XYZ file of C-alpha atoms in Angstrom:
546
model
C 10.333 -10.198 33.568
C 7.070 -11.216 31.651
C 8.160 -14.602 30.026
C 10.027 -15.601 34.060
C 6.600 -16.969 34.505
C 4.466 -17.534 31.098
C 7.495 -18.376 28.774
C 9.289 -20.553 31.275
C 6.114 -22.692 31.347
C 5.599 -23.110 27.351
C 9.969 -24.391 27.867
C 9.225 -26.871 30.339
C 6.354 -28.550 27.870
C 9.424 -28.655 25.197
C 10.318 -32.236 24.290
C 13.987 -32.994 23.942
C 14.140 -34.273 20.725
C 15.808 -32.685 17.669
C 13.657 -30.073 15.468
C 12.876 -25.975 14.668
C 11.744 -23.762 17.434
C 9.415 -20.234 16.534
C 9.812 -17.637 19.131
C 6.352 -15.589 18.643
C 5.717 -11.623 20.144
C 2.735 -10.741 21.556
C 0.825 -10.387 17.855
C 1.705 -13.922 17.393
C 4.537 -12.650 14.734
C 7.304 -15.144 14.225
C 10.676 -13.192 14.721
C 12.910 -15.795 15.280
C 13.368 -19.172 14.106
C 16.058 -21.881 15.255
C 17.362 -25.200 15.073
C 18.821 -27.646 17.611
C 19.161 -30.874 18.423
C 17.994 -31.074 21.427
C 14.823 -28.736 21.639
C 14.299 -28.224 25.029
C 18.050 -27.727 25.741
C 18.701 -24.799 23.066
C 15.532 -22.982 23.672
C 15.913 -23.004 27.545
C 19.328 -21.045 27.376
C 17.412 -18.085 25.812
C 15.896 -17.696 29.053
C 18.218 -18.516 31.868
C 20.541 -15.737 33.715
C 23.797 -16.471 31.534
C 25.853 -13.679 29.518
C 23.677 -13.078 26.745
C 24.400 -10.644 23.648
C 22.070 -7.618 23.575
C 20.878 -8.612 20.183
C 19.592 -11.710 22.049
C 18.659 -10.248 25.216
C 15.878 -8.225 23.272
C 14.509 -10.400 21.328
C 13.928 -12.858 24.640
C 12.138 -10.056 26.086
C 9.725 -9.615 23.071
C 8.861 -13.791 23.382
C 5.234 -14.331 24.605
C 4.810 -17.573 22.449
C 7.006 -20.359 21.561
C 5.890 -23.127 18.853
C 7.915 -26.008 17.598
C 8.159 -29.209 15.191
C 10.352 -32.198 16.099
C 11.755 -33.334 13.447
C 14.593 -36.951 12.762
C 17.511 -35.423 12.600
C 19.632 -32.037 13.061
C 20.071 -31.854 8.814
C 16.099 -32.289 8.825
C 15.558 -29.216 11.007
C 18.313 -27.030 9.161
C 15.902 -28.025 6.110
C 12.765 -27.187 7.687
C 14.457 -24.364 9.445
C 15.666 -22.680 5.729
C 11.986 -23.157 4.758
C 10.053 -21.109 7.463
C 12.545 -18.526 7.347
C 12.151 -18.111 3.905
C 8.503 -17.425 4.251
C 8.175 -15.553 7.503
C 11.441 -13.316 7.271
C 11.796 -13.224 11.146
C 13.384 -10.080 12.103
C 16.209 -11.432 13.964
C 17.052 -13.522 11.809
C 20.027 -11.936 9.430
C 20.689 -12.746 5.509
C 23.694 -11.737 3.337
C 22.872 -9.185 1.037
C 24.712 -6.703 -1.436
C 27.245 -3.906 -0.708
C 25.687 -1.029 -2.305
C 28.805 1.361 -0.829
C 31.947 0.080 -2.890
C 34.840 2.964 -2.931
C 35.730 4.992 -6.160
C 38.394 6.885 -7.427
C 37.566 9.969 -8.552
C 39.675 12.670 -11.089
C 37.799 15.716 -11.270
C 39.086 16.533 -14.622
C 36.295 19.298 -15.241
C 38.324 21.636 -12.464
C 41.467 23.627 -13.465
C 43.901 21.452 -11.552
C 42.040 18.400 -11.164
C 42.494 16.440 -7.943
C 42.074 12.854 -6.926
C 40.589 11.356 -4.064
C 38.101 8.517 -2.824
C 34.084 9.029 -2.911
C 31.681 5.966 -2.384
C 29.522 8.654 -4.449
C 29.014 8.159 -7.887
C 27.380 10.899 -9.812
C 27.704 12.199 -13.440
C 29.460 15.153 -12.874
C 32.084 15.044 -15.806
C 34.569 13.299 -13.405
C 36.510 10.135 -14.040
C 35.553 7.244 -12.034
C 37.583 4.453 -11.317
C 35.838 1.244 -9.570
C 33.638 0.225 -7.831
C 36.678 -1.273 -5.420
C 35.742 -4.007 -3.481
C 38.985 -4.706 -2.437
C 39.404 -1.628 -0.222
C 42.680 -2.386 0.924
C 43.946 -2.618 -2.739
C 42.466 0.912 -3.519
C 43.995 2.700 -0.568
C 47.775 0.898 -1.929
C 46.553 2.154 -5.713
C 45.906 5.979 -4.866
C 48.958 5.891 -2.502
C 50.796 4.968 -5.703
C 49.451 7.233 -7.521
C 50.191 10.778 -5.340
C 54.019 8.767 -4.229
C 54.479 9.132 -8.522
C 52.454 11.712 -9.835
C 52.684 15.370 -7.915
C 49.181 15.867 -7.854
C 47.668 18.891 -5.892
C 46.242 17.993 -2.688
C 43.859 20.149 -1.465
C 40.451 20.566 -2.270
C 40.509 24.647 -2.335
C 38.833 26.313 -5.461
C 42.292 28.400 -6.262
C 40.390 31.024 -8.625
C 38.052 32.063 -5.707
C 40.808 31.534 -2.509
C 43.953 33.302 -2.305
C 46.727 30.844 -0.726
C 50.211 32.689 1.030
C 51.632 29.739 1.857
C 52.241 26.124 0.677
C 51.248 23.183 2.012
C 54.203 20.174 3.193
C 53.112 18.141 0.558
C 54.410 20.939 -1.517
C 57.633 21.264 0.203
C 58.421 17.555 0.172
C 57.826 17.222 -4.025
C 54.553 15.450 -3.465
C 52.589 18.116 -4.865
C 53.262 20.895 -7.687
C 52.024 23.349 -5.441
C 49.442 25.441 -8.064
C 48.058 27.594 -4.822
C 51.590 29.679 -5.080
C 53.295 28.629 -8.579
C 52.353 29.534 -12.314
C 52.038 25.436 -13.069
C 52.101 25.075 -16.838
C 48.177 24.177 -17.311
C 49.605 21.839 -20.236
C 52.224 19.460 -18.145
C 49.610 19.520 -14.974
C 47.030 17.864 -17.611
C 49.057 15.464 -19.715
C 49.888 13.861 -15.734
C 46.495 13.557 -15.092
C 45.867 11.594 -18.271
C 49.066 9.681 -17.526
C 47.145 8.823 -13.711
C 44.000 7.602 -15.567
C 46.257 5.321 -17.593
C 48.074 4.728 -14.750
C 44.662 3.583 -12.803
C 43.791 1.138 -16.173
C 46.702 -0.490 -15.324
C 47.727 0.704 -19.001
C 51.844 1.732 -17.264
C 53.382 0.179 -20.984
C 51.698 3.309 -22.583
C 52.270 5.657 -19.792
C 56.170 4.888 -20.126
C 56.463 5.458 -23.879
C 54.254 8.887 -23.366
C 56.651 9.740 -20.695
C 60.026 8.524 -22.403
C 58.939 10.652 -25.467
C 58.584 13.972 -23.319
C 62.142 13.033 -21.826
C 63.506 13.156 -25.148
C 61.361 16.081 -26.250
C 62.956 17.764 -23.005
C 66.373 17.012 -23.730
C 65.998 18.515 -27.067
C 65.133 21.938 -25.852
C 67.634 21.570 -23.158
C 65.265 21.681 -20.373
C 67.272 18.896 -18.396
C 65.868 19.573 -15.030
C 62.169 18.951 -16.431
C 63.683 15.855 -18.092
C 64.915 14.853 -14.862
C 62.006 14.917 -13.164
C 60.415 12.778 -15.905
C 63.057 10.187 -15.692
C 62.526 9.989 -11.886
C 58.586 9.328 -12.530
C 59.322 6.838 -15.382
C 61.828 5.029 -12.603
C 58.953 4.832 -10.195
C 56.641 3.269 -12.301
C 59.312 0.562 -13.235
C 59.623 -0.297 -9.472
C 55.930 -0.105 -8.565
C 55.766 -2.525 -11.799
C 58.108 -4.680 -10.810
C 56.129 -4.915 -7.134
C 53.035 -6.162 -8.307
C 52.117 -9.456 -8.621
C 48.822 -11.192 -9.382
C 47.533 -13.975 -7.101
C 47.680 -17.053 -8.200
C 44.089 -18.323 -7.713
C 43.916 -22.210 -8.414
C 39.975 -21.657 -8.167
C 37.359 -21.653 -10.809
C 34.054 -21.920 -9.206
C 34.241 -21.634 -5.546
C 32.665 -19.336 -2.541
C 35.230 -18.117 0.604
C 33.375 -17.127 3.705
C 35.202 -15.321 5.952
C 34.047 -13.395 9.736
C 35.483 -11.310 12.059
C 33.855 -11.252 15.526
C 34.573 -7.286 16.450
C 33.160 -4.786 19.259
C 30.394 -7.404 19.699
C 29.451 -7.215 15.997
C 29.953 -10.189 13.779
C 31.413 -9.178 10.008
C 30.756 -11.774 7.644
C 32.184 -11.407 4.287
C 31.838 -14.163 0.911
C 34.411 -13.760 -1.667
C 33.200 -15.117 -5.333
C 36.064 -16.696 -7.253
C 34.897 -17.433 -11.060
C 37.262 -18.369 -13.822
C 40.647 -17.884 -11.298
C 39.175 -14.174 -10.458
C 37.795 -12.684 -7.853
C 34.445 -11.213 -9.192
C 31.991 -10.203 -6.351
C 31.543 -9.977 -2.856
C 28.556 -9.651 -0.049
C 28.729 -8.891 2.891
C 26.726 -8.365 6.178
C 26.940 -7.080 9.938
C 25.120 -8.879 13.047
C 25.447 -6.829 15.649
C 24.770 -8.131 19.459
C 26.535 -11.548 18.616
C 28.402 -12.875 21.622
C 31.396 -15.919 20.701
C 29.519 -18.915 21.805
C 26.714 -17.703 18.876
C 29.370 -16.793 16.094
C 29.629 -20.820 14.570
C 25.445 -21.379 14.322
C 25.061 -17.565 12.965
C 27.554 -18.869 9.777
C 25.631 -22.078 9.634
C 22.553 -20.481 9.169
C 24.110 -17.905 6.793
C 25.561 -20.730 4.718
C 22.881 -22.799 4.640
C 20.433 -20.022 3.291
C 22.572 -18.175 0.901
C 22.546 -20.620 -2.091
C 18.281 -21.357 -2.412
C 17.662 -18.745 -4.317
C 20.832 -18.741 -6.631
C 21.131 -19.475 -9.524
C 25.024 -19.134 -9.444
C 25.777 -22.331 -7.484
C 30.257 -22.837 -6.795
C 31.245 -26.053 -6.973
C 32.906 -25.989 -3.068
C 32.798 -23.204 -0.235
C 35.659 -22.679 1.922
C 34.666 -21.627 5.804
C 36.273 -21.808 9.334
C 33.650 -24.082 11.150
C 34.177 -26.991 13.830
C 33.858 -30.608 11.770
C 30.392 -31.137 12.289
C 28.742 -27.888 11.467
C 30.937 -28.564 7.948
C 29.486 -32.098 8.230
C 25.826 -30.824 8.458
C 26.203 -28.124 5.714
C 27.506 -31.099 3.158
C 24.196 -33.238 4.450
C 22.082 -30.221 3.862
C 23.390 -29.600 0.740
C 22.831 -33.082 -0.419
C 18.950 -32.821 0.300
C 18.405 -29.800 -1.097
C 20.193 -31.451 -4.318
C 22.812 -28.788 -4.521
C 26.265 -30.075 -5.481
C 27.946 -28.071 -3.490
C 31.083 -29.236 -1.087
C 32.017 -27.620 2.213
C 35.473 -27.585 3.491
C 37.140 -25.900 6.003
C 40.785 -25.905 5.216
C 43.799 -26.332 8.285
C 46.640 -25.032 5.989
C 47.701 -24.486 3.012
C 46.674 -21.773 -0.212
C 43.117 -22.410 0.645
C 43.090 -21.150 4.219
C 45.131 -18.555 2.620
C 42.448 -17.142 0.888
C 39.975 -17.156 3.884
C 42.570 -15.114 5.485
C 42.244 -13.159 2.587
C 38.929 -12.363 3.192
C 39.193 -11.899 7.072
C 41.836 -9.666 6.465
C 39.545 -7.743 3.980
C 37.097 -7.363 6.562
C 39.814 -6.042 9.057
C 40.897 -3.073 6.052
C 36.990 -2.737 5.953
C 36.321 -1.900 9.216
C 39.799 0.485 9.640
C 38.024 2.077 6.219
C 34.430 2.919 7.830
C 36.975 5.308 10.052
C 38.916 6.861 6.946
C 35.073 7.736 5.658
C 33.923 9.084 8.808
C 37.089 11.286 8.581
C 36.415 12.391 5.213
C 32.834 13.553 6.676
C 33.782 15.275 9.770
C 36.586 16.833 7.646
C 33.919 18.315 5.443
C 32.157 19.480 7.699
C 34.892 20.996 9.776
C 35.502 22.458 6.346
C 38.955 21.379 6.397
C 41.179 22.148 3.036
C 42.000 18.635 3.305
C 41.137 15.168 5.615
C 41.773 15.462 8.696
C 44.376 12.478 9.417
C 45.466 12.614 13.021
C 43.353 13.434 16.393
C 43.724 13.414 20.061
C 41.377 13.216 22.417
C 41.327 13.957 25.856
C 39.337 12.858 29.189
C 39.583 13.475 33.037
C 38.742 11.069 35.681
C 38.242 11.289 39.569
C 36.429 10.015 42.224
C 35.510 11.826 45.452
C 38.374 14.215 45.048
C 41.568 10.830 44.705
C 43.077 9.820 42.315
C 42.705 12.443 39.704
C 43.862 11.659 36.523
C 44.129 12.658 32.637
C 44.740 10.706 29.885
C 45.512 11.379 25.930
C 44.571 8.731 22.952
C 45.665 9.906 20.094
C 44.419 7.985 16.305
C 46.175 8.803 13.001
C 46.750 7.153 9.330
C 43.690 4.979 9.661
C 43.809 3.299 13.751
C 44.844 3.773 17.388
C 47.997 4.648 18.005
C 48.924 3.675 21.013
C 52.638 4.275 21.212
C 50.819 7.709 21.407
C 48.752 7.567 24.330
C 49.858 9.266 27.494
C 48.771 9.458 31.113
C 48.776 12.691 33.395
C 48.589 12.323 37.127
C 46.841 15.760 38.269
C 49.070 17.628 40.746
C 47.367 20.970 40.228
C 44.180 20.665 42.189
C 43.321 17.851 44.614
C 39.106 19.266 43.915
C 36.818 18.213 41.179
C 37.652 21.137 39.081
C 37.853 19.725 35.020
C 38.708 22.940 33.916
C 41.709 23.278 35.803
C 42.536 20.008 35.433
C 42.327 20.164 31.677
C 44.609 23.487 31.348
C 47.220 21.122 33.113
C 46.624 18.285 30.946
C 47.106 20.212 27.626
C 50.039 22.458 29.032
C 51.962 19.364 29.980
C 51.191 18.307 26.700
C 51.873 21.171 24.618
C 55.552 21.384 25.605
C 56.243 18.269 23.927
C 55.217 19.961 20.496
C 58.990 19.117 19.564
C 58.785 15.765 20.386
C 54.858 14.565 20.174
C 53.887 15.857 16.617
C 50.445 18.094 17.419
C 47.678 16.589 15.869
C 45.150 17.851 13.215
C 42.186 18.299 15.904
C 42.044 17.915 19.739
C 38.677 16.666 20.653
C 38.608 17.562 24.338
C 35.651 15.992 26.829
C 33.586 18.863 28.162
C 32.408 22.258 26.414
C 32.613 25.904 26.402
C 34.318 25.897 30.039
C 36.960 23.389 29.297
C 37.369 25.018 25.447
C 38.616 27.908 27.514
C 41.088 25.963 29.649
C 42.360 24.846 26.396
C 42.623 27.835 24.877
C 44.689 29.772 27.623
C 46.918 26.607 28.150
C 47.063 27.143 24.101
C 48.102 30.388 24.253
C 50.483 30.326 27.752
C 52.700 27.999 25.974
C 52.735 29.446 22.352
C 51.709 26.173 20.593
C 48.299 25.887 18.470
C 46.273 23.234 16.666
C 42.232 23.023 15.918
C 40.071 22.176 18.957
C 36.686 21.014 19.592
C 34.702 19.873 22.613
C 32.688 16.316 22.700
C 29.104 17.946 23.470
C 27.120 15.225 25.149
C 23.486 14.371 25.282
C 21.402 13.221 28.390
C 23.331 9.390 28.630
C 26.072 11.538 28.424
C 26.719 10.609 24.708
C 28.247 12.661 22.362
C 25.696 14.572 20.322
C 28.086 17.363 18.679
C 31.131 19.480 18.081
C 31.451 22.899 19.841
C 34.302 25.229 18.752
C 36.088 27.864 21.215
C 33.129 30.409 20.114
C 30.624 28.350 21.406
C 29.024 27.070 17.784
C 27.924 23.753 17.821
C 28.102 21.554 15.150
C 24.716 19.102 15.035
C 25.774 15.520 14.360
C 22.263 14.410 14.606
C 22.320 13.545 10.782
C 25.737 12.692 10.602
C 25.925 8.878 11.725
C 29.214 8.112 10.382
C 30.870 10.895 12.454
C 28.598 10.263 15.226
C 29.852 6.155 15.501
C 33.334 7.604 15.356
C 33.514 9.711 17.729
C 31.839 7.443 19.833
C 34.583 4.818 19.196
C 37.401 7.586 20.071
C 34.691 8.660 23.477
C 34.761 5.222 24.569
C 38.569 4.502 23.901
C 39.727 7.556 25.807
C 37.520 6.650 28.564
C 38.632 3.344 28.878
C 42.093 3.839 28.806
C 41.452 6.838 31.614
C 39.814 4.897 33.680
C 41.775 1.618 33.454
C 44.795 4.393 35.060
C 42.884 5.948 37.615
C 41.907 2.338 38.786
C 44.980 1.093 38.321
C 46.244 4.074 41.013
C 43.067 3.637 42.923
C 43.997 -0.467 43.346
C 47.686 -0.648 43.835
C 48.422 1.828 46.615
C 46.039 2.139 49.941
C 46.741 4.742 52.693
C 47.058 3.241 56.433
C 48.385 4.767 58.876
C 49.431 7.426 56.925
C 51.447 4.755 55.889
C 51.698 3.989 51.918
C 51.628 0.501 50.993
C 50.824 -1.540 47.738
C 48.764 -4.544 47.839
């Protein structure tokens, strides 16, 4: 590469001594700056033939300049370091910044039988709006609550335009009124929706005395199963009350970082606790980071995030090895900021940076619950999709040929779920046959593997037809799709059995989904067909394993 021999010289002129280093493109634009303490050292590893992230890979490849200023000390150059990326704004450099995409929870009160669901949408559209959530964990537990109490319908259809014949489980189960098939008094289905909305204020004192009034009301015309119902509601509040606690959160004025290091991406999260509360939190993803750059990523972050504020905590809680904590307190003290750094080893304190990792964690399960909610929608699904399998087929020169299922459902992987198929159908490259064995092997375990919502099969309108007839031989159904690739034989779309494609190529949440589910299912494929491949060799028409 270019900077093998230009760059390599400018690195060998380097001194050793501590300071900032300014990696420079071709237009002389700064887009990175760093800090070491040794100069030469730090700034040589960019360059030599070790494991490098792809986030740094790239932006070695765009150096054609290097510049530098040696500085005293290490604290110096994290000074000097804040300074130039304040006014240059390198591009690989990363900042903390606001989450504009908190959750809601939305009531559509304007519809006939008003539903309730989660949006990151807000709009004013005559709907109640509960949030912004930042806690999305917490929200998910509040509107499971909420549809475990209150028999709310489910489904998004508009019942005044669509005719249903059937009910849906949730209807079957007493989760949902079922209005689609049942003259639901208009009255009761709207006094529980205000009771939800009081329920969602946290307001369950006045909820109970609304509800122990219409038991008594119910008793009086001797309409005891109604007023048995009621009672059962009123009982499930009392236990759901009794459930929740409150943190007890011995902090007035400090910051929590937390970061999870995750596919290669590093999720970095700062919790804001004010008065004993929780009242704000950023957030930001690096993507490219490999684990030897996570701890001088969080440095930087750190040492950045409090120039410009004017709401300064009095200490900042952060997993860091001693001396990066050590440098942050030194930095601190030059810039004048009374700020303390601690990184806590046990306790209530690392407690609440667990807190926030964990967050992160229910964050990143939650991108997939969104990109469900999309691909739902545009599926047009009554309701969100909430389990899928996905199937792949792997050979090599006519061995080994295997299939393998992944199925995800209620938010991850489930991997109790997964399930291998050795081929013994065809010993020929033929993934249409293949496939029709894969999915009639797994179709007559209906009884005991739950079908899923959608089947997302790898292949199109060739393999849709395997599925189909294998669908049909054994008398078992469920949606299907095929993963419609692009030329790096990435998934670009959804075809159904007709042939219609669905175009992704504005859909980026579905698209990094069903990437994640592409790549699973072709790991886990081809870890078994290797795994066959590696533990049994043919000599002599002899089989032995190594």
């Amino acid at each position: 590469m270019y900077y093998d021999e230009h760059v390599r010289e400018i690195v060998s002129k380097i001194p050793f001594d501590p300071g900032i280093y300014m990696m420079k493109d071709e237009n002389g634009t700064i887009i990175y700056v760093g800090k070491a303490i040794s100069l030469r050292k730090r700034v040589r590893q960019y360059f030599q033939k070790t494991n490098k992230s792809a986030r740094i890979e790239k932006m070695a490849s765009l150096v054609r300049d290097i510049s530098y200023i040696v500085t005293k000390n290490e604290v110096e150059a994290l000074v000097l370091e804040c300074n130039y990326i304040k006014e240059h704004n390198p591009k690989f450099n990363v900042m903390l910044k606001d989450d504009k995409t908190y959750p809601y929870i939305k009531i559509t009160v304007k519809d006939k039988y008003p539903i309730i669901y989660v949006t990151r949408t807000y709009k004013k559209d005559g709907s109640l709006y509960f949030g912004p959530y930042t806690n999305v964990g917490a929200m998910r537990e509040v509107l499971r609550m909420v549809k475990e109490i209150f028999p709310v319908k489910r489904c998004r259809y508009n019942l005044e335009k669509k005719k249903i014949t059937s009910p849906c489980l949730y209807y079957h189960i007493g989760r949902c009124l079922g209005p689609c098939i049942n003259d639901v008094n208009l009255n009761d289905y709207k006094n529980m929706i205000d009771q939800v909305a009081l329920f969602l204020q946290g307001k369950t004192k006045q909820i109970k005395e609304i509800i122990e009034k219409q038991i008594e009301e119910c008793i009086e015309k001797l309409e005891f199963e109604k007023a048995a119902v009621l009672k059962q509601r009123l009982d499930d509040i009392d236990k759901i009350s009794d459930r929740q606690t409150v943190a007890n959160l011995n902090e007035n004025s400090t910051d929590i970082f937390g970061y999870v290091l995750n596919d290669n991406a590093l999720h970095v999260q700062v919790f804001k606790i004010r008065n004993y509360k929780v009242v704000l939190h950023d957030n930001v993803e690096i993507k490219d980071v490999a684990k030897e750059e996570v701890e001088e990523s969080i440095s930087q972050i750190i040492s950045r995030y409090y120039l410009e504020r004017e709401d300064i905590p009095k200490k900042v809680y952060v997993r860091l090895e001693e001396e990066n904590i050590e440098l942050l307190n030194h930095f601190f003290e030059t810039k004048k900021l009374k700020i303390n750094v601690f990184c806590p080893k046990k306790g209530e304190k690392l407690n609440l940076i667990k807190m926030v990792e964990n967050n992160i964690h229910i964050n990143l399960e939650d991108r997939k619950n969104n990109a469900l909610e999309d691909l739902s929608n545009l599926l047009e699904f009554s309701d969100t999709v909430d389990s899928i399998e996905c199937y792949d087929i792997s050979n090599l020169r006519n061995e080994y040929i295997v299939g393998c299922m992944i199925r995800f459902e209620n938010g991850k992987l489930n991997k109790k779920m997964y399930r291998k198929f050795k081929i013994k159908s065809t010993m020929t490259q033929d993934d249409p046959k293949c496939m029709y064995e894969v999915l009639t092997r797994r179709l007559r375990h209906a009884k005991d593997w739950p079908l899923p919502d959608v089947m997302l099969i790898d292949g199109g309108k060739t393999q849709l037809g395997a599925v189909k007839k294998a669908m049909d031989d054994i008398g078992e159904h469920t949606n299907f799709y095929g993963m419609v690739k692009n030329d790096n034989h990435r998934t670009r779309g959804l075809m159904d059995e007709s042939g219609e494609e669905f175009d992704l190529s504005n859909s980026k949440s579905i698209l990094k989904f069903l990437t994640f589910l592409q790549d699973e299912v072709h790991r886990f494929t081809i870890t078994y067909h290797r795994s066959l491949r590696d533990t049994v060799k043919l000599r002599d028409g002899k089989v032995y394993k190594k």
